[in-house]
Short mmCIF file of C-alpha atoms in Angstrom, two decimals:
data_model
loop_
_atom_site.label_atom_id
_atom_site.label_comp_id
_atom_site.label_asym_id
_atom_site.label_seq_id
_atom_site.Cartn_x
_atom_site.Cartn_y
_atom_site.Cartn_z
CA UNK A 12 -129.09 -137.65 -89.38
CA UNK A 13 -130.35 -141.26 -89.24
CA UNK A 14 -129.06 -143.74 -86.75
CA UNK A 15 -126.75 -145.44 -88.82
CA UNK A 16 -124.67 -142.21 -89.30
CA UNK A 17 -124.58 -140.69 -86.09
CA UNK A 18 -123.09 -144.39 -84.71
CA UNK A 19 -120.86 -144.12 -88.01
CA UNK A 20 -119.57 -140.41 -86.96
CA UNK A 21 -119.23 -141.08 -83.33
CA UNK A 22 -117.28 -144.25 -84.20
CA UNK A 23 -114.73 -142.04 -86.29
CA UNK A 24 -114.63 -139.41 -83.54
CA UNK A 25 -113.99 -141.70 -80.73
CA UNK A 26 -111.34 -143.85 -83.23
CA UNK A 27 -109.40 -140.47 -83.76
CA UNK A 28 -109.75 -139.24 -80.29
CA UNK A 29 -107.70 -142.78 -79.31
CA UNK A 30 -105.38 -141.80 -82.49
CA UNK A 31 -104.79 -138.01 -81.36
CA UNK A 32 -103.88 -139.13 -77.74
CA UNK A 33 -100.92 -142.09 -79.03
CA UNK A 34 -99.62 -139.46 -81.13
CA UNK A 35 -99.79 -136.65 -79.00
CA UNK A 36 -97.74 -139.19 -76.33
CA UNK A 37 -95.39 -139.87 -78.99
CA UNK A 38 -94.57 -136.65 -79.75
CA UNK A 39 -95.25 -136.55 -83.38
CA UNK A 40 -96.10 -132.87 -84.68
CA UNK A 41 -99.34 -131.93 -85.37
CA UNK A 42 -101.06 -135.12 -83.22
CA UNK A 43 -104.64 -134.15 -83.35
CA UNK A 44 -105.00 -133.94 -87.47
CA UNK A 45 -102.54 -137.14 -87.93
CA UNK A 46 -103.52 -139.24 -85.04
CA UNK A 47 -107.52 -139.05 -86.07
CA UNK A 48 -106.60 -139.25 -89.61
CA UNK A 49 -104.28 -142.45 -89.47
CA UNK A 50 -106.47 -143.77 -87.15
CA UNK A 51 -109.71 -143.86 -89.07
CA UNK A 52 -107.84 -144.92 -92.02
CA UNK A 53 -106.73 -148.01 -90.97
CA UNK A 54 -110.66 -148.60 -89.63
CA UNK A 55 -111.71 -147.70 -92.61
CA UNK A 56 -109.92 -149.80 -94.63
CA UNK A 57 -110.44 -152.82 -92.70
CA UNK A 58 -114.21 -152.31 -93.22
CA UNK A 59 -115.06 -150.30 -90.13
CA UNK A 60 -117.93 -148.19 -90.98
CA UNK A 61 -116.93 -144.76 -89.71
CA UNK A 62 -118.27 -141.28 -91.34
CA UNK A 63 -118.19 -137.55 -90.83
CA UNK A 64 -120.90 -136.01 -92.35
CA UNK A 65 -120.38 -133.48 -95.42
CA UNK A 66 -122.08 -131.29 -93.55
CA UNK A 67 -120.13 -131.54 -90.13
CA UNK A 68 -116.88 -131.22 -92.27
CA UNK A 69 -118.00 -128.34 -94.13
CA UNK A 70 -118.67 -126.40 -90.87
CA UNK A 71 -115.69 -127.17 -89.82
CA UNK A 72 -113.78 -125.81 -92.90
CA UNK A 73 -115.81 -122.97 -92.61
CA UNK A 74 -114.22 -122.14 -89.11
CA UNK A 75 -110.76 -122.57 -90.89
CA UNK A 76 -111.52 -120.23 -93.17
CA UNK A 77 -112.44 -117.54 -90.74
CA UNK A 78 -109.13 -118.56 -88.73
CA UNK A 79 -106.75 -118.50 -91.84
CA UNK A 80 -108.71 -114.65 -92.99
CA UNK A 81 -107.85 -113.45 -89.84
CA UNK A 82 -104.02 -113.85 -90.55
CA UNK A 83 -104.85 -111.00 -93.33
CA UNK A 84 -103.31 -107.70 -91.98
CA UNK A 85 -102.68 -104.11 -93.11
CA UNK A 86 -98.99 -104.77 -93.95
CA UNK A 87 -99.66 -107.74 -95.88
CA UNK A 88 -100.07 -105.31 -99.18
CA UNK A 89 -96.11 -104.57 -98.45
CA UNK A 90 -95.28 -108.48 -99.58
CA UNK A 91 -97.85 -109.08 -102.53
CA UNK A 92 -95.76 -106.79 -104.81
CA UNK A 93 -92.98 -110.26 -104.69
CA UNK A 94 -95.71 -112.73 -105.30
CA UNK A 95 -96.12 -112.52 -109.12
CA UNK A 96 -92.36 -114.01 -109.56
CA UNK A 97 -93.73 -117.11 -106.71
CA UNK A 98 -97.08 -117.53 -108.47
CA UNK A 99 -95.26 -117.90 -111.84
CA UNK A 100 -92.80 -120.40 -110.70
CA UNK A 101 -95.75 -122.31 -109.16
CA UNK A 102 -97.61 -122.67 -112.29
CA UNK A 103 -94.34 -124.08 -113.72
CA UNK A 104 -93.76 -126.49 -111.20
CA UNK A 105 -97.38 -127.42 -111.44
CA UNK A 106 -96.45 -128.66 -114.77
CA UNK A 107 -93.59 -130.42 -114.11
CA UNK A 108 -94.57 -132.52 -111.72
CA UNK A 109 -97.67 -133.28 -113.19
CA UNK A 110 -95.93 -134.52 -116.09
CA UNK A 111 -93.61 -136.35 -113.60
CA UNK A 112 -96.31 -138.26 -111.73
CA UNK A 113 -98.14 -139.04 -114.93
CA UNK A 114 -95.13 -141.01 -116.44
CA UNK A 115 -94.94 -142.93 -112.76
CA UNK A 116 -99.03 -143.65 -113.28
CA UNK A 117 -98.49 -145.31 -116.64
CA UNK A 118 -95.60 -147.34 -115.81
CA UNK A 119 -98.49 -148.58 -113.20
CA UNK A 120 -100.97 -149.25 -116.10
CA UNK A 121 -103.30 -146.58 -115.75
CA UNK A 122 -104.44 -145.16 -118.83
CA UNK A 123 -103.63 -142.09 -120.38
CA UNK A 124 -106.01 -139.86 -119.30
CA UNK A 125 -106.41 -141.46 -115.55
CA UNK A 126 -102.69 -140.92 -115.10
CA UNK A 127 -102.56 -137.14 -116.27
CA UNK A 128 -105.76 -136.21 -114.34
CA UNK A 129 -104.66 -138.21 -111.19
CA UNK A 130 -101.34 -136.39 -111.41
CA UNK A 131 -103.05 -132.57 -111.12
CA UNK A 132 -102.37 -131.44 -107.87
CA UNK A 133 -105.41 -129.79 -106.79
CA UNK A 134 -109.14 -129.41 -107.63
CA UNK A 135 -109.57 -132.61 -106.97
CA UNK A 136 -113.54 -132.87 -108.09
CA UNK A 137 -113.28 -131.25 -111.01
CA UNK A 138 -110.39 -133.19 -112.23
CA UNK A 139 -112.30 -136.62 -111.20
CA UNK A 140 -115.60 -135.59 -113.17
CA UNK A 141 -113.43 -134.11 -116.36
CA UNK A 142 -111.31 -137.07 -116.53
CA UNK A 143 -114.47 -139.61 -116.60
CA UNK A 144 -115.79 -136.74 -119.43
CA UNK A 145 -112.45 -137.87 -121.29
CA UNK A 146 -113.09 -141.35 -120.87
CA UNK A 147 -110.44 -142.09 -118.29
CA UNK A 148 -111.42 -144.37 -115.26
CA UNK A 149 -113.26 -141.95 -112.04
CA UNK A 150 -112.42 -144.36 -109.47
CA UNK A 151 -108.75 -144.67 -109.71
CA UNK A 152 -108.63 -141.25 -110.40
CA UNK A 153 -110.46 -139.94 -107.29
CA UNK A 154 -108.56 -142.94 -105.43
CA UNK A 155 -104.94 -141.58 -106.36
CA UNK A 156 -106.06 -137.80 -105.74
CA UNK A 157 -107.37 -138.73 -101.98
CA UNK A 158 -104.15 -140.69 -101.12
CA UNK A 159 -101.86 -138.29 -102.51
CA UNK A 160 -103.39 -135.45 -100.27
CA UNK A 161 -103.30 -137.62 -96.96
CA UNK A 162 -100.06 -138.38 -98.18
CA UNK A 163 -98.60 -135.16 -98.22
CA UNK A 164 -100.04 -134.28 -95.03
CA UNK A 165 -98.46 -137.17 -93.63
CA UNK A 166 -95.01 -136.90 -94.67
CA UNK A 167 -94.93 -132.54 -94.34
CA UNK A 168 -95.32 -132.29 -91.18
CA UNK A 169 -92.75 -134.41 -89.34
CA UNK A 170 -90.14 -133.12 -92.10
CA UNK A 171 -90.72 -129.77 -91.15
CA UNK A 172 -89.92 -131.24 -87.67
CA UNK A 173 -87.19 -132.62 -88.56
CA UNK A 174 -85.76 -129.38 -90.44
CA UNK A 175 -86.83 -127.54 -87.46
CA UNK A 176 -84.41 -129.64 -85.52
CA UNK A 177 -87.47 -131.87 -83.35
CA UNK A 178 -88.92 -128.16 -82.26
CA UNK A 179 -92.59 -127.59 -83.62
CA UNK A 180 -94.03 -123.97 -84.36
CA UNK A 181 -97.22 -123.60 -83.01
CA UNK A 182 -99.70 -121.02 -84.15
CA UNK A 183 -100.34 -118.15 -81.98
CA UNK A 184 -103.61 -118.90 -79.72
CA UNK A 185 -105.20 -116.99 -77.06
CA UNK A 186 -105.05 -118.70 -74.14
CA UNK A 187 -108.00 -117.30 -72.14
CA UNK A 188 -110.79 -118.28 -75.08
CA UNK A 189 -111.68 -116.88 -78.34
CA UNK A 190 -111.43 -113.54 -79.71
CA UNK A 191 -113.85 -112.52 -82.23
CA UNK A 192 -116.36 -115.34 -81.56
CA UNK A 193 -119.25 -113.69 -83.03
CA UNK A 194 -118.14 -114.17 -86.51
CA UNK A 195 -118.62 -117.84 -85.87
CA UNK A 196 -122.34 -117.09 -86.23
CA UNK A 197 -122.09 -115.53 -89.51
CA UNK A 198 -120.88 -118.92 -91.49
CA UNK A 199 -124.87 -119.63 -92.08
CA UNK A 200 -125.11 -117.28 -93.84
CA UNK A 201 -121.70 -117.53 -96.02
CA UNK A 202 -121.87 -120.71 -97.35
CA UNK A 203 -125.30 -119.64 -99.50
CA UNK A 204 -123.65 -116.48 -100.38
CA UNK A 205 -120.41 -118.21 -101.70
CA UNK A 206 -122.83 -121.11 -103.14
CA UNK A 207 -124.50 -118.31 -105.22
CA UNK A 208 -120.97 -116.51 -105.86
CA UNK A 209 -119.84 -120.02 -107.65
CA UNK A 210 -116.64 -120.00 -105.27
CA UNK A 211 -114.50 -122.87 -105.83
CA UNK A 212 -114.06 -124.35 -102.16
CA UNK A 213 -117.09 -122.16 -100.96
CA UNK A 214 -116.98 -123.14 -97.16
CA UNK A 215 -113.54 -122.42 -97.00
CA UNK A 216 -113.10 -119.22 -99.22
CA UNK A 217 -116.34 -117.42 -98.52
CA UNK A 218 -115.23 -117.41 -94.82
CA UNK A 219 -111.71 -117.03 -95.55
CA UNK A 220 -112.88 -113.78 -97.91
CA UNK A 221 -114.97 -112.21 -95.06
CA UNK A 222 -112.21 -112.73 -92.01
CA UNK A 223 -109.40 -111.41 -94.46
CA UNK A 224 -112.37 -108.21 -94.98
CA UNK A 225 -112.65 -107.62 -91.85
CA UNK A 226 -108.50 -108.43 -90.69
CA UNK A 227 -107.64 -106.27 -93.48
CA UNK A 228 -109.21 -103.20 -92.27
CA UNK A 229 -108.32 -104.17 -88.71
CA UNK A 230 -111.96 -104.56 -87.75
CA UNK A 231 -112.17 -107.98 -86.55
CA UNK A 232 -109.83 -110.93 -86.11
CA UNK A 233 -110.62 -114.54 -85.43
CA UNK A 234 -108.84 -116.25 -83.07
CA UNK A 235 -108.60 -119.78 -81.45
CA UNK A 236 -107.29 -120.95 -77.76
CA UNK A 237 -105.28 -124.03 -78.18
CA UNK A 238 -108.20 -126.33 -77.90
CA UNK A 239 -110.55 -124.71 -80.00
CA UNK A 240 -107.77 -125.51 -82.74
CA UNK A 241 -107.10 -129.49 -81.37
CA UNK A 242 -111.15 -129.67 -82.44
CA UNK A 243 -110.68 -128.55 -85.70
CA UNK A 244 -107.96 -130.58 -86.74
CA UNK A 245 -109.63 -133.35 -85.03
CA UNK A 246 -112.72 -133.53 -86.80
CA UNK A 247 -111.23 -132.71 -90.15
CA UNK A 248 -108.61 -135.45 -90.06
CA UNK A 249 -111.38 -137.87 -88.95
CA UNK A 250 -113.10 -136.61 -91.80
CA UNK A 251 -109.85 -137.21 -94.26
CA UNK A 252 -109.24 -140.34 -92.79
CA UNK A 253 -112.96 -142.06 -93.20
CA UNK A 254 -112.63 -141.54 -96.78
CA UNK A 255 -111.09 -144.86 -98.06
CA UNK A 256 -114.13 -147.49 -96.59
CA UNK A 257 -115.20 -149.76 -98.74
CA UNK A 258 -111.34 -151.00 -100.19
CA UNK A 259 -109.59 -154.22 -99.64
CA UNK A 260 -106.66 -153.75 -97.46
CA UNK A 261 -104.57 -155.45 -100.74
CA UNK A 262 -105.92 -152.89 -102.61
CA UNK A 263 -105.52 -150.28 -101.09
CA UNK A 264 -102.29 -151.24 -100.37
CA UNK A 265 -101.45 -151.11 -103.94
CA UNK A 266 -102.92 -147.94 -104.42
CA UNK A 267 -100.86 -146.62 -101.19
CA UNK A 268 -97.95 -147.49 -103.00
CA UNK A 269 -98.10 -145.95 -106.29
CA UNK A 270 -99.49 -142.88 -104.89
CA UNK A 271 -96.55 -142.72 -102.55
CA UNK A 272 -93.94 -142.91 -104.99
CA UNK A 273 -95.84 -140.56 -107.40
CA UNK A 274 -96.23 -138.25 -104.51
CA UNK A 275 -92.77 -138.70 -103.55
CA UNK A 276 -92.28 -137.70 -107.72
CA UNK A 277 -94.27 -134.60 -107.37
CA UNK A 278 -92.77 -133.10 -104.05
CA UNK A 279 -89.28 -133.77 -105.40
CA UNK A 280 -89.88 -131.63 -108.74
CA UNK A 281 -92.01 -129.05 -106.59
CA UNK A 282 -89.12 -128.89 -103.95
CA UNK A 283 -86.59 -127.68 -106.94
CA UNK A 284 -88.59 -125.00 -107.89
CA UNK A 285 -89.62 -124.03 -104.21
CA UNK A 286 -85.67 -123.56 -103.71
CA UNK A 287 -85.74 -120.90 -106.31
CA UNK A 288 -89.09 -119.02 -104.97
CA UNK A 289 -86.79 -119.13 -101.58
CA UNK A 290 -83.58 -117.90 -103.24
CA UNK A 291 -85.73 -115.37 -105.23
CA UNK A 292 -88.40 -113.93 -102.99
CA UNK A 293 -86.61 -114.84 -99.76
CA UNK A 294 -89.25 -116.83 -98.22
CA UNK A 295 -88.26 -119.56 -95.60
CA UNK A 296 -88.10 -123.22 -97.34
CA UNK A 297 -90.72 -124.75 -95.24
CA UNK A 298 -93.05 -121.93 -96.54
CA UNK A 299 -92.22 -122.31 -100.10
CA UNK A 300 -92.48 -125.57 -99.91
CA UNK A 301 -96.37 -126.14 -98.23
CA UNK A 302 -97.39 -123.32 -100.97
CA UNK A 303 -96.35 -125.68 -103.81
CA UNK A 304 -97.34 -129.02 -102.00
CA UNK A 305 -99.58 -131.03 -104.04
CA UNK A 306 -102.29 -130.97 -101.59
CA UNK A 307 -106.13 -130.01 -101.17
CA UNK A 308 -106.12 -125.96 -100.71
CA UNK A 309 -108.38 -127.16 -97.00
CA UNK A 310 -105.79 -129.79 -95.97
CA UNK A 311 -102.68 -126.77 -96.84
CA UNK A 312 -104.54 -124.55 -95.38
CA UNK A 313 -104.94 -126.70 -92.06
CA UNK A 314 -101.03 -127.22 -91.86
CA UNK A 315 -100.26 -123.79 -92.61
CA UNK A 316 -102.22 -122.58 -89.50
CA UNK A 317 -101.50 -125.11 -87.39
CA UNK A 318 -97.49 -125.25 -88.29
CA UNK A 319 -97.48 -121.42 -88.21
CA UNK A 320 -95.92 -120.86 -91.75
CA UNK A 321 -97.37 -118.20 -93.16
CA UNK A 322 -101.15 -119.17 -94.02
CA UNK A 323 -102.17 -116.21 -96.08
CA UNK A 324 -99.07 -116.65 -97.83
CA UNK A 325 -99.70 -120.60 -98.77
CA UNK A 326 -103.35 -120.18 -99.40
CA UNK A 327 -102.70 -117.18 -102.03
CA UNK A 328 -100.72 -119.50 -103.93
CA UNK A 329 -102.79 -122.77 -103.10
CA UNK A 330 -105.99 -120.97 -104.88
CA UNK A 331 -103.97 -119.62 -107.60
CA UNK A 332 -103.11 -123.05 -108.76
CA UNK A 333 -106.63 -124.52 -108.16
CA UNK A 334 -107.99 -121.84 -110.52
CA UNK A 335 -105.70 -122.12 -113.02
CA UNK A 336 -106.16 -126.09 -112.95
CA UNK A 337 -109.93 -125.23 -113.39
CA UNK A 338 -109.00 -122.73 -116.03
CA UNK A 339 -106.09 -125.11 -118.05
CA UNK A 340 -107.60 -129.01 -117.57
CA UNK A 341 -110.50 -128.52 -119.81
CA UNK A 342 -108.08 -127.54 -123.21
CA UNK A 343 -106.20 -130.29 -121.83
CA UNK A 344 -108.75 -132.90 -121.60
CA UNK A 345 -109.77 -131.52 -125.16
CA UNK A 346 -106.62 -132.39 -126.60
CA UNK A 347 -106.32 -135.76 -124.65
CA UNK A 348 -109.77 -136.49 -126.46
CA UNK A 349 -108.47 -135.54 -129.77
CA UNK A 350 -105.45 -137.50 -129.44
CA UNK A 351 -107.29 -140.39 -128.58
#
């Protein structure tokens, strides 16, 4: 890492360790991912050069992965039997509110194509480099799919705080230090072997793949003390945060606003049909509701640890949407071609 960076990525460390503290005094939920990531994105957009390294972030994720694995037990085979009915009213709602969010994007100008891929809620790379493919416009695109995922982990939390009546959950930690450590030191050697396995998200789901192996079978579990997990959501919501330099605060400030009303769109429609996967399956309503979110499987996965709401749960259904995005978009983007 040249100089230039490592100044860059202490900057945004230091910038969200000042952000984690106000928030943690203020009592907002989930201070040490929200604090670092408004934080740096206020920097950031002001022309303050701050950075996490790919790298950095992906080693981070990687430790997520092994934490949200670990939630994997025995009995978990018990619940999967109800998932098909959830994973099928997902794919719906996936629809819907894309189609919702897209009409908001071209009442905003955008394009055709740039408002339908900058509506899909998830696989956010793929849908940036298919929708340039298709002739639509990459930077608004991958603009409107960044804000819409530090959106949604902006305004989840403190309504789950709100619906929780100002009371929190808090994963479980271990209070005395980790548990499981050593499979920290096997994430060297999982990235590669997800790299060669073509896993979407590789530094999150080869981990997540190994820790749910080993969980499963009730060999090894992964846990965090309370710190450990402050760390992780630290660096990763400096690392969410740092995305945006480079913008004009006007700019972005448009863009801010018609992401947040066509994120406001999405989690409307995707609220409706999380009230029926809760009346259906019987799964709480904050749970439903972070498995449909229109949010980055990493950044779910981050609030579903850290809020305690069933991780294995939200990721399962997290995935199954980012594969069937990856599955769907390219017959869509072939018809979007044709009709153009």
């Amino acid at each position: 890492m040249d100089r230039s960076k490592g100044e860059a990525l202490v900057r945004s460390l230091a910038i969200g360790a000042v952000g984690g503290l106000i928030f943690q005094l203020i009592g907002m939920p989930l201070a040490w991912m929200l604090g670092p990531l408004a934080a740096n994105l206020v920097v950031s957009a002001r022309g303050g050069d701050v950075r996490v390294p790919e790298p950095l972030r992906e080693a981070f994720l990687g430790v997520l992965g092994l934490v949200l694995g670990s939630q994997v037990t025995p009995q978990l085979a018990e619940r999967v039997l109800d998932w098909p009915i959830s994973a099928a009213l997902l794919l719906l709602g996936v629809a819907a509110s894309t189609a919702a969010a897209a009409a908001w994007y071209r009442r905003c100008g955008f394009d055709s194509v740039s408002a339908w891929f900058a509506s899909a809620p998830g696989a956010m790379t793929a849908m940036i480099l298919m929708g340039e493919k298709c002739g639509g416009d990459p930077r608004r695109i991958a603009i409107a799919q960044s804000l819409r995922i530090v959106l949604v982990i902006m305004i989840l939390p403190p309504l789950f705080w709100a619906y929780e009546g100002g009371a929190t959950a808090q994963a479980d930690a271990v209070e005395n230090g980790f548990e499981a450590a050593w499979m920290l030191l096997v994430l060297p050697l999982l990235f590669p072997l997800g790299r060669w396995l073509h896993l979407p998200s590789h530094t999150l789901l080869a981990p997540l793949l190994f820790a749910a192996l080993l969980s499963g079978f009730d060999v090894a579990s992964l846990s965090l003390p309370d710190w450990g997990m402050n760390v992780m959501l630290w660096v990763l919501g400096c690392a969410i945060g740092s995305r945006f330099r480079g913008l004009s605060s006007a700019r972005l400030g448009r863009y801010l606003f018609e992401a947040f009303i066509a994120t406001l769109v999405a989690l409307a429609v995707l609220a409706g049909f999380a009230e029926l996967i809760h009346r259906l399956v019987g799964v709480p309503r904050d749970v439903a509701l972070l498995a449909l979110a229109p949010g980055g499987i990493g950044e779910m996965a981050i609030l579903a640890v850290a809020l305690d709401l069933d991780p294995v749960f939200v990721a399962f259904h997290h995935l199954l949407r980012m594969v069937a995005l990856m599955l769907f978009a390219p017959f869509w983007a072939r018809w979007l071609q044709h009709r153009g």
